[in-house]
XYZ file of C-alpha atoms in Angstrom:
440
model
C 17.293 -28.846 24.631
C 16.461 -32.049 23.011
C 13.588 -31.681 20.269
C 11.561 -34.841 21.187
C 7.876 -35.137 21.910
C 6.952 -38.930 23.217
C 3.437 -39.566 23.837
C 1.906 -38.834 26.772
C 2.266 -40.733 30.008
C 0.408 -44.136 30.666
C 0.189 -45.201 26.936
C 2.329 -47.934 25.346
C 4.583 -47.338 22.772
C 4.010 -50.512 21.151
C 0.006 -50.829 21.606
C -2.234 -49.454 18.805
C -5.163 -47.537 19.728
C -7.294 -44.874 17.138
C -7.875 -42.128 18.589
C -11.409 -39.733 18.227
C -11.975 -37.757 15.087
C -10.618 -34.069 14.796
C -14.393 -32.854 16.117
C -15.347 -29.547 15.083
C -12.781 -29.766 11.985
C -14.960 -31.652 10.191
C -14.628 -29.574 7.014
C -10.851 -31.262 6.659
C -11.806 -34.894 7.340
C -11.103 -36.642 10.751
C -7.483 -37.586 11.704
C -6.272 -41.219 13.196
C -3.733 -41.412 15.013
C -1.801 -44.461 16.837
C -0.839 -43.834 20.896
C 2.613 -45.034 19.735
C 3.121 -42.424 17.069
C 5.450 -39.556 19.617
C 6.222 -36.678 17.909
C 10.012 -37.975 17.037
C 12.009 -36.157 14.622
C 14.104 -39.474 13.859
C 13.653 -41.617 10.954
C 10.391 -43.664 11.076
C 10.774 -47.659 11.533
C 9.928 -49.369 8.266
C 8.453 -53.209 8.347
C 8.600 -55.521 5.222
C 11.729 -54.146 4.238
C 13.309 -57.841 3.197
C 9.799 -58.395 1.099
C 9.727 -55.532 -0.395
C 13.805 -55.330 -0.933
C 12.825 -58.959 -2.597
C 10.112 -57.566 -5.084
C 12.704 -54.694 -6.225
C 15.399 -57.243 -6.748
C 13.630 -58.488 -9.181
C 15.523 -58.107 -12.873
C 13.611 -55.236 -15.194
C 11.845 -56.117 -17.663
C 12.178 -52.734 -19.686
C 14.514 -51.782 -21.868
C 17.924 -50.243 -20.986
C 18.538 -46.966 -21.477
C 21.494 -47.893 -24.667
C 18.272 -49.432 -26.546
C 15.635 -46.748 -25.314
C 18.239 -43.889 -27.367
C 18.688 -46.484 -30.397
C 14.700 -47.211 -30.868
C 14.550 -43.462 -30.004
C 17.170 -42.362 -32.808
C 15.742 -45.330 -35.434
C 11.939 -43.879 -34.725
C 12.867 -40.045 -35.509
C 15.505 -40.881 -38.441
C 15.197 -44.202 -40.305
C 11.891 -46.469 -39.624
C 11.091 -49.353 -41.231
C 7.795 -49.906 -40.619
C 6.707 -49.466 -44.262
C 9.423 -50.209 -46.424
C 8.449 -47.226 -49.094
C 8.737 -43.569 -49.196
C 6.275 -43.358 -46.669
C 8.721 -44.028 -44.120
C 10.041 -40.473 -44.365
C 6.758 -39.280 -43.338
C 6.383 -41.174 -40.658
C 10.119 -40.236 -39.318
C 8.735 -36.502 -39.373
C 5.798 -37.255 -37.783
C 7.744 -39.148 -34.849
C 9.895 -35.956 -35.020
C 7.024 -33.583 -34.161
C 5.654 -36.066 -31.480
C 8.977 -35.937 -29.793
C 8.944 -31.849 -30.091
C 5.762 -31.606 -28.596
C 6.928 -34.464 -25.717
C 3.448 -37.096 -26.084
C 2.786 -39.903 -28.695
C 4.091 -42.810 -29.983
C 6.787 -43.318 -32.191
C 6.386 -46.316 -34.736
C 9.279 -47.955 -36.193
C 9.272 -51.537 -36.723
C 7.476 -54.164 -36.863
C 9.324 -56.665 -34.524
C 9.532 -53.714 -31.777
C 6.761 -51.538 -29.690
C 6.280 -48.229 -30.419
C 8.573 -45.479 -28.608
C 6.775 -43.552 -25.622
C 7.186 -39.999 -26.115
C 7.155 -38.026 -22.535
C 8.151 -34.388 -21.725
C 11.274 -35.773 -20.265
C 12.775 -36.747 -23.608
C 15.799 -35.972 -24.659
C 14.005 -33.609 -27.813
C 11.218 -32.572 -26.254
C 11.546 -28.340 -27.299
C 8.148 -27.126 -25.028
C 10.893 -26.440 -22.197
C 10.787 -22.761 -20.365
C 12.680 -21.655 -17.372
C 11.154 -19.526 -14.758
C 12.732 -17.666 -12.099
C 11.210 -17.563 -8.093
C 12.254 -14.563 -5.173
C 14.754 -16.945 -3.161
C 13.147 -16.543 0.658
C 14.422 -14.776 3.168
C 13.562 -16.823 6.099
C 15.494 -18.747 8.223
C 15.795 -22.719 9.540
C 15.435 -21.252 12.522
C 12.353 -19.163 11.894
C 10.202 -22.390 11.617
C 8.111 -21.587 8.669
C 6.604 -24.470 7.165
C 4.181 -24.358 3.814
C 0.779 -26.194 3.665
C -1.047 -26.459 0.732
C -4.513 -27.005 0.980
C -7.160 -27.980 -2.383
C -9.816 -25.980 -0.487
C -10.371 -22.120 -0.841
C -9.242 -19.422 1.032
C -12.301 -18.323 2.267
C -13.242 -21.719 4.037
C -9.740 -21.887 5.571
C -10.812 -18.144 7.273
C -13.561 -19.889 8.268
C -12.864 -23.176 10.565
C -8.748 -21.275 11.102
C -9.180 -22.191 14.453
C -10.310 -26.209 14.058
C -7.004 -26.172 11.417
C -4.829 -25.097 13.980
C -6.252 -27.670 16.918
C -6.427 -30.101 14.136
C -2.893 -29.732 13.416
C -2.097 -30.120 17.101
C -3.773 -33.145 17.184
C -1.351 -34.109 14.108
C 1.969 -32.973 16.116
C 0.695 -35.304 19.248
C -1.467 -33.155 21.473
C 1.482 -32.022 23.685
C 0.510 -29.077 25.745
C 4.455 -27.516 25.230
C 3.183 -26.936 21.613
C 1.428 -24.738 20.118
C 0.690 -24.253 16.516
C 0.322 -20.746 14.883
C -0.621 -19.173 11.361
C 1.553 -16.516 9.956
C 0.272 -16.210 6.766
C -2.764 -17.400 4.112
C -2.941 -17.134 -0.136
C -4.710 -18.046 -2.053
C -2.948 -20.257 -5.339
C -4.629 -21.314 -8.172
C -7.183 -24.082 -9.185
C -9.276 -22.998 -5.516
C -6.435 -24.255 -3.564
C -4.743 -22.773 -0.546
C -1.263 -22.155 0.647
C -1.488 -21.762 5.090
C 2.051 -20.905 6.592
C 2.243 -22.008 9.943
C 5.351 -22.284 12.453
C 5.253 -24.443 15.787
C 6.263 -22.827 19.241
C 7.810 -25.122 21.987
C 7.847 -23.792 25.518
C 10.115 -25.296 28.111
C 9.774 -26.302 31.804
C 11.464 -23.362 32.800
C 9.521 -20.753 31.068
C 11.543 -20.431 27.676
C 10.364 -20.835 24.332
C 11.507 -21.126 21.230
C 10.813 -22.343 17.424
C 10.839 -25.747 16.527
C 13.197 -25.490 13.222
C 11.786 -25.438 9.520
C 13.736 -28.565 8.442
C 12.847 -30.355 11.706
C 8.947 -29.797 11.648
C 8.857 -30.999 7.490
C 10.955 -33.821 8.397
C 8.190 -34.982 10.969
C 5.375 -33.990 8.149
C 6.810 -36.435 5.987
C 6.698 -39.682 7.815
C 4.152 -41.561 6.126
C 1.833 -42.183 8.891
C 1.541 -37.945 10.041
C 1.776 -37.377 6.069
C -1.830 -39.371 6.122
C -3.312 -37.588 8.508
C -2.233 -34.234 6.833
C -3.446 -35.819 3.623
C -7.355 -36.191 5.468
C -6.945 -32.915 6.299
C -6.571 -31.560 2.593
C -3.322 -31.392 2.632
C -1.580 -32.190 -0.824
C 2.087 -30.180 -0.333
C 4.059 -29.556 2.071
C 7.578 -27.315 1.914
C 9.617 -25.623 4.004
C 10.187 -21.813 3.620
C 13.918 -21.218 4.442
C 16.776 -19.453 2.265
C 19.827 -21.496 0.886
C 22.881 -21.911 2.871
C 25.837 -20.354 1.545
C 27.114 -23.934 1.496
C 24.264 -25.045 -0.431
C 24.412 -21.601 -3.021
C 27.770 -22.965 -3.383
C 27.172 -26.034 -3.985
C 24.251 -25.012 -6.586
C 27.075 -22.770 -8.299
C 29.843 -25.731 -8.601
C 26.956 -28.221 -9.560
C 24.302 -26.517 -11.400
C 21.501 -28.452 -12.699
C 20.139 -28.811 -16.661
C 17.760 -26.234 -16.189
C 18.229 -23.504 -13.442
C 16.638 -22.451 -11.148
C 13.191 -23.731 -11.917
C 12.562 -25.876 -15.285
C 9.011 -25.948 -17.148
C 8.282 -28.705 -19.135
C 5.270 -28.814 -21.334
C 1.966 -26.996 -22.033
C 0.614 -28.235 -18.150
C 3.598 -26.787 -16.236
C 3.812 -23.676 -18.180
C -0.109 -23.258 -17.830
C 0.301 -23.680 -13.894
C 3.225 -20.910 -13.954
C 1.055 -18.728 -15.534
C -1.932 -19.382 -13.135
C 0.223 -18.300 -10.432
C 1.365 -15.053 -11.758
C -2.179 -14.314 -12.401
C -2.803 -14.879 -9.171
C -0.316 -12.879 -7.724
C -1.128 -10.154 -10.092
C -4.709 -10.033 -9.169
C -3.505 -9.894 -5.692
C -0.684 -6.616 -6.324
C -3.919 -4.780 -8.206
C -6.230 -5.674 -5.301
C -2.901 -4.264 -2.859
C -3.216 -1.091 -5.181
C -6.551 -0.112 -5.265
C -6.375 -0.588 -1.335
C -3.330 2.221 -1.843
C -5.472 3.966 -4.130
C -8.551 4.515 -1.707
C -5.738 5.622 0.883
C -4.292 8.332 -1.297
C -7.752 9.519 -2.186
C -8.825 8.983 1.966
C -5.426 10.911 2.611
C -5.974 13.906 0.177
C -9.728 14.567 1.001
C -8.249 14.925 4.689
C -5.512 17.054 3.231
C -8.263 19.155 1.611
C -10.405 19.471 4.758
C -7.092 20.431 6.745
C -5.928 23.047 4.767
C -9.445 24.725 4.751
C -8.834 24.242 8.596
C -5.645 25.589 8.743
C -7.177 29.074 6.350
C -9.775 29.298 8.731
C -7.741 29.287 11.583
C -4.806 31.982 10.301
C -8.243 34.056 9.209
C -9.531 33.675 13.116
C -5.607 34.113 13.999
C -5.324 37.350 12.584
C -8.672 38.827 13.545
C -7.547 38.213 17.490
C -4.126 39.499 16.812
C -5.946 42.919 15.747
C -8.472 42.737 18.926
C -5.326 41.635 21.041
C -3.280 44.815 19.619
C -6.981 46.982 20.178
C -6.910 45.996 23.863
C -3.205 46.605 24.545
C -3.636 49.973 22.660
C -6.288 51.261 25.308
C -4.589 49.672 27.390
C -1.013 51.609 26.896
C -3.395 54.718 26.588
C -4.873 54.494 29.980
C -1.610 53.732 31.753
C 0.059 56.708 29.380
C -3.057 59.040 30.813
C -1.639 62.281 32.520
C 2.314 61.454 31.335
C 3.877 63.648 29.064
C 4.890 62.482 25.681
C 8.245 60.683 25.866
C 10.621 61.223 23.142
C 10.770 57.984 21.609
C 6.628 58.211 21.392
C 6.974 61.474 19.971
C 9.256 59.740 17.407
C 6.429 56.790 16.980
C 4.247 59.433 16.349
C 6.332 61.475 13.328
C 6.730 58.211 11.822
C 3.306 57.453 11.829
C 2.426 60.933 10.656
C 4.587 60.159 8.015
C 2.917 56.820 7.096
C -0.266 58.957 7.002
C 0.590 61.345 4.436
C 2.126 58.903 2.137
C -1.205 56.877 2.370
C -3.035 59.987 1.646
C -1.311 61.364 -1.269
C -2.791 61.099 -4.502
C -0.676 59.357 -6.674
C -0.026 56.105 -3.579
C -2.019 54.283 -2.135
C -4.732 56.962 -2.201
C -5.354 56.428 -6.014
C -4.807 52.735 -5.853
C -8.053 52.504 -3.306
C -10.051 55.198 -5.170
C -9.596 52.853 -8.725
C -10.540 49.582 -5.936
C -13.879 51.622 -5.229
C -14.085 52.235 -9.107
C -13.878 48.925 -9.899
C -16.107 47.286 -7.535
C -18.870 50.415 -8.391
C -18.358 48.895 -11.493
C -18.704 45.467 -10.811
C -21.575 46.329 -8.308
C -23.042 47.623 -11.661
C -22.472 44.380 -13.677
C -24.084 42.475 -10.611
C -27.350 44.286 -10.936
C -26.998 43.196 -14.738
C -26.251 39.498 -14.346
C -28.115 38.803 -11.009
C -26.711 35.346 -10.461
C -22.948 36.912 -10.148
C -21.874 37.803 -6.694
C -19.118 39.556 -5.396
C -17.526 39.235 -1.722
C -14.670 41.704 -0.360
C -12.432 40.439 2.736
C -13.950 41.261 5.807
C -10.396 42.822 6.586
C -10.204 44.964 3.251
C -13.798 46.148 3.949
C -12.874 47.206 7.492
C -9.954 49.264 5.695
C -12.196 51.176 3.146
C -14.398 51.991 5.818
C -11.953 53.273 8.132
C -10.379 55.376 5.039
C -13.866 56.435 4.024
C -14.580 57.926 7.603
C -11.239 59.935 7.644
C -11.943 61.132 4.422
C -15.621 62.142 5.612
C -13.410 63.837 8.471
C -11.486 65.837 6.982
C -14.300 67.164 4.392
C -16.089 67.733 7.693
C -13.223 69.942 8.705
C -12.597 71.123 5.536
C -16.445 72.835 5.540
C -15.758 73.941 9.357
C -12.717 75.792 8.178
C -14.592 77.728 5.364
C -17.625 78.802 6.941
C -15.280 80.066 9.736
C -13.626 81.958 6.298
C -16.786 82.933 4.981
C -17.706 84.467 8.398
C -14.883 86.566 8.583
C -15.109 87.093 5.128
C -18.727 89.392 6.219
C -17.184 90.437 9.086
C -14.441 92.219 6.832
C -17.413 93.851 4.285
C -19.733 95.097 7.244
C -16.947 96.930 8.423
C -15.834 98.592 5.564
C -19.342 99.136 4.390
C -19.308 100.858 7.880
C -15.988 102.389 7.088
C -17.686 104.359 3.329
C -20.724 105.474 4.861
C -19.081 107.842 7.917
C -16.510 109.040 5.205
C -19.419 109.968 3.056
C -21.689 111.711 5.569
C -17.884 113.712 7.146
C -17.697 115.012 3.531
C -21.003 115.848 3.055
């Protein structure tokens, strides 16, 4: 599919017209464009090339490059401007000038003054910063614009930037421009990634390629319009080919991978880093609200889940009520089967070893000590209270009424004794008064 976007049909291609501003976009200037600029990817047509090829022809008037080093080497070691031990002073003051990259380096008198720049060859206010290589590829289209307004009125008009920068590409309908991402950089400026979507006649689409869409950014006439817009940088956003890695490897430049030279470039670096720190410790404290969001539900679900286990066992024990009186009405007028009479020794069994004194028996009679006690202590300190488990109370109580049981039979069983007990001394009071009147 060939990658070429003429104008539309009915204009000339040779015919100037400007066209109507961007509208609504007014925030980012108004855009002119020409009917003949089609949205080509070839290289643009230059005019005046044999006037201005003329005016470069022209011999230079500066000096070469040998002299530049020797007016360079006589300013920082041996000037003459003086002709006295002063000389040496000024040699160390062009010496710090060139350190520091600005100033001017007097010599002679016959010969300007040196121009010290941060490019020179002893300028020592040079860093070297590192960048994360992207990821992306040619073919993923992303293209980055960098825009000297702030982030917040990008938000704003998004949607007259993105017709806007139709407008740029030619208006074709099979386009359509889309924002994947927006930062903010330093210095209230902001970086807008954007890639370009062609559709086809039959349906298809497809990315228009990263190098392909910066290559049609940079023709001078679409780099103008961009420019109105508030555009001061453009870059694509595509990793290095292994050719190109390779390349960098064989070839590798003075300073790799990214040189900083002087106080503004270094500054700059360390704008950005601030800006991408404030944006990790903004990223954090949004992961810091979730954690805390995340454990207050945690907190509210494992009361939940106690709650429910509580209610969970409390319908087990009704369930396991209703299937006993159940079992006991369908058992009603059987005899007792062998394996129930079993059940029942071993329950028996369970019985007397929670009744003997020195189990389980003891252990509940010290519990009732110790919350008589504590019941005590309560009516001391008012503001304590004390709460049992509804299940452990319902246990007490159900030990408490056996116990009142089997006191109740207890007292049964000796008045039944004490009856017979009378029954036993009326008769044998009955027995020693006929003896005694037979004797008599």
């Amino acid at each position: 599919m060939a990658f070429n976007f003429g104008a539309p049909t009915g204009t000339s291609g040779t015919a100037a017209a400007t066209a109507a501003p961007a509208g609504g976009f007014g925030g980012f200037g108004t855009t002119s464009t020409t009917a003949g600029s089609a949205f080509s990817f070839s290289a643009p047509t230059n005019t005046g090339t044999t006037a201005l090829g003329g005016l470069f022809s022209q011999p230079a008037q500066a000096p070469t490059q040998s002299s530049q080093l020797i007016n360079t080497a006589s300013a920082l070691s041996a000037p003459t401007l003086l002709g006295d031990e002063r000389d040496a002073i000024l040699a160390k003051w062009n010496q710090l000038q060139a350190f520091w990259g600005t100033g001017k380096g007097y010599f002679s008198n016959h010969i300007p003054p040196v121009e010290f720049t941060q490019e020179n060859p002893f300028c020592r206010f040079k860093a070297v910063g590192y960048s994360c290589m992207p990821s992306n590829k040619d073919e993923d289209g992303l293209v980055v614009l960098v825009f000297n307004k702030k982030e917040a009125d990008i938000r704003s008009q998004q949607q007259q930037l993105v017709e806007s920068l139709h407008k740029v590409l030619g208006g074709n309908q099979t386009l359509t421009v889309n924002v994947e991402g927006i930062k903010t950089l330093p210095d209230d400026q902001t970086e807008v990634v954007i890639y370009v979507v062609e559709r086809s006649p039959n349906g298809t689409s497809r990315r228009v390629p990263a190098t392909t869409l910066y290559a049609h950014f940079e023709q001078a006439n679409v780099k103008t319009q961009l420019q109105q817009l508030g555009v001061t940088l453009s870059m694509t956003r595509t990793e290095l080919s292994p050719a190109q890695v390779k390349q960098l490897l064989q070839n590798p430049p003075a300073l790799i991978p990214v040189p900083m030279v002087g106080f503004k470039e270094l500054l700059r670096r360390l704008k950005v880093q601030d800006q991408m720190t404030k944006q990790h410790q903004t990223r954090l404290d949004i992961i810091s609200e979730d954690i805390g969001e995340l454990q207050k539900n945690q907190t509210t679900t494992m009361a939940k889940i106690a709650q429910y286990k509580r209610k969970l066992m409390d319908l087990s024990h009704r369930t396991l009520q209703v299937l006993i009186k159940q079992e006991i009405q369908r058992k009603s007028g059987y005899a007792i089967q062998a394996d129930e009479e079993q059940l029942r020794v071993q329950l028996d069994t369970i019985q007397c070893e929670l009744n003997a004194p020195t189990q389980f028996k003891g252990r509940l009679n010290e519990l009732m000590s110790q919350i008589r006690m504590q019941n005590h202590f309560g009516a001391v300190k008012s503001e304590e209270r004390y709460y049992i488990d509804a299940d452990l109370l319902r246990e007490i109580k159900q030990h408490l009424k056996q116990q009142q049981e089997g006191l109740s039979h207890l007292i049964s069983i000796i008045k039944d004794d004490l009856e017979d007990i009378k029954l036993v001394e009326h008769g044998l009071n009955e027995t020693v008064h006929i003896r005694g009147g037979v004797f008599s």
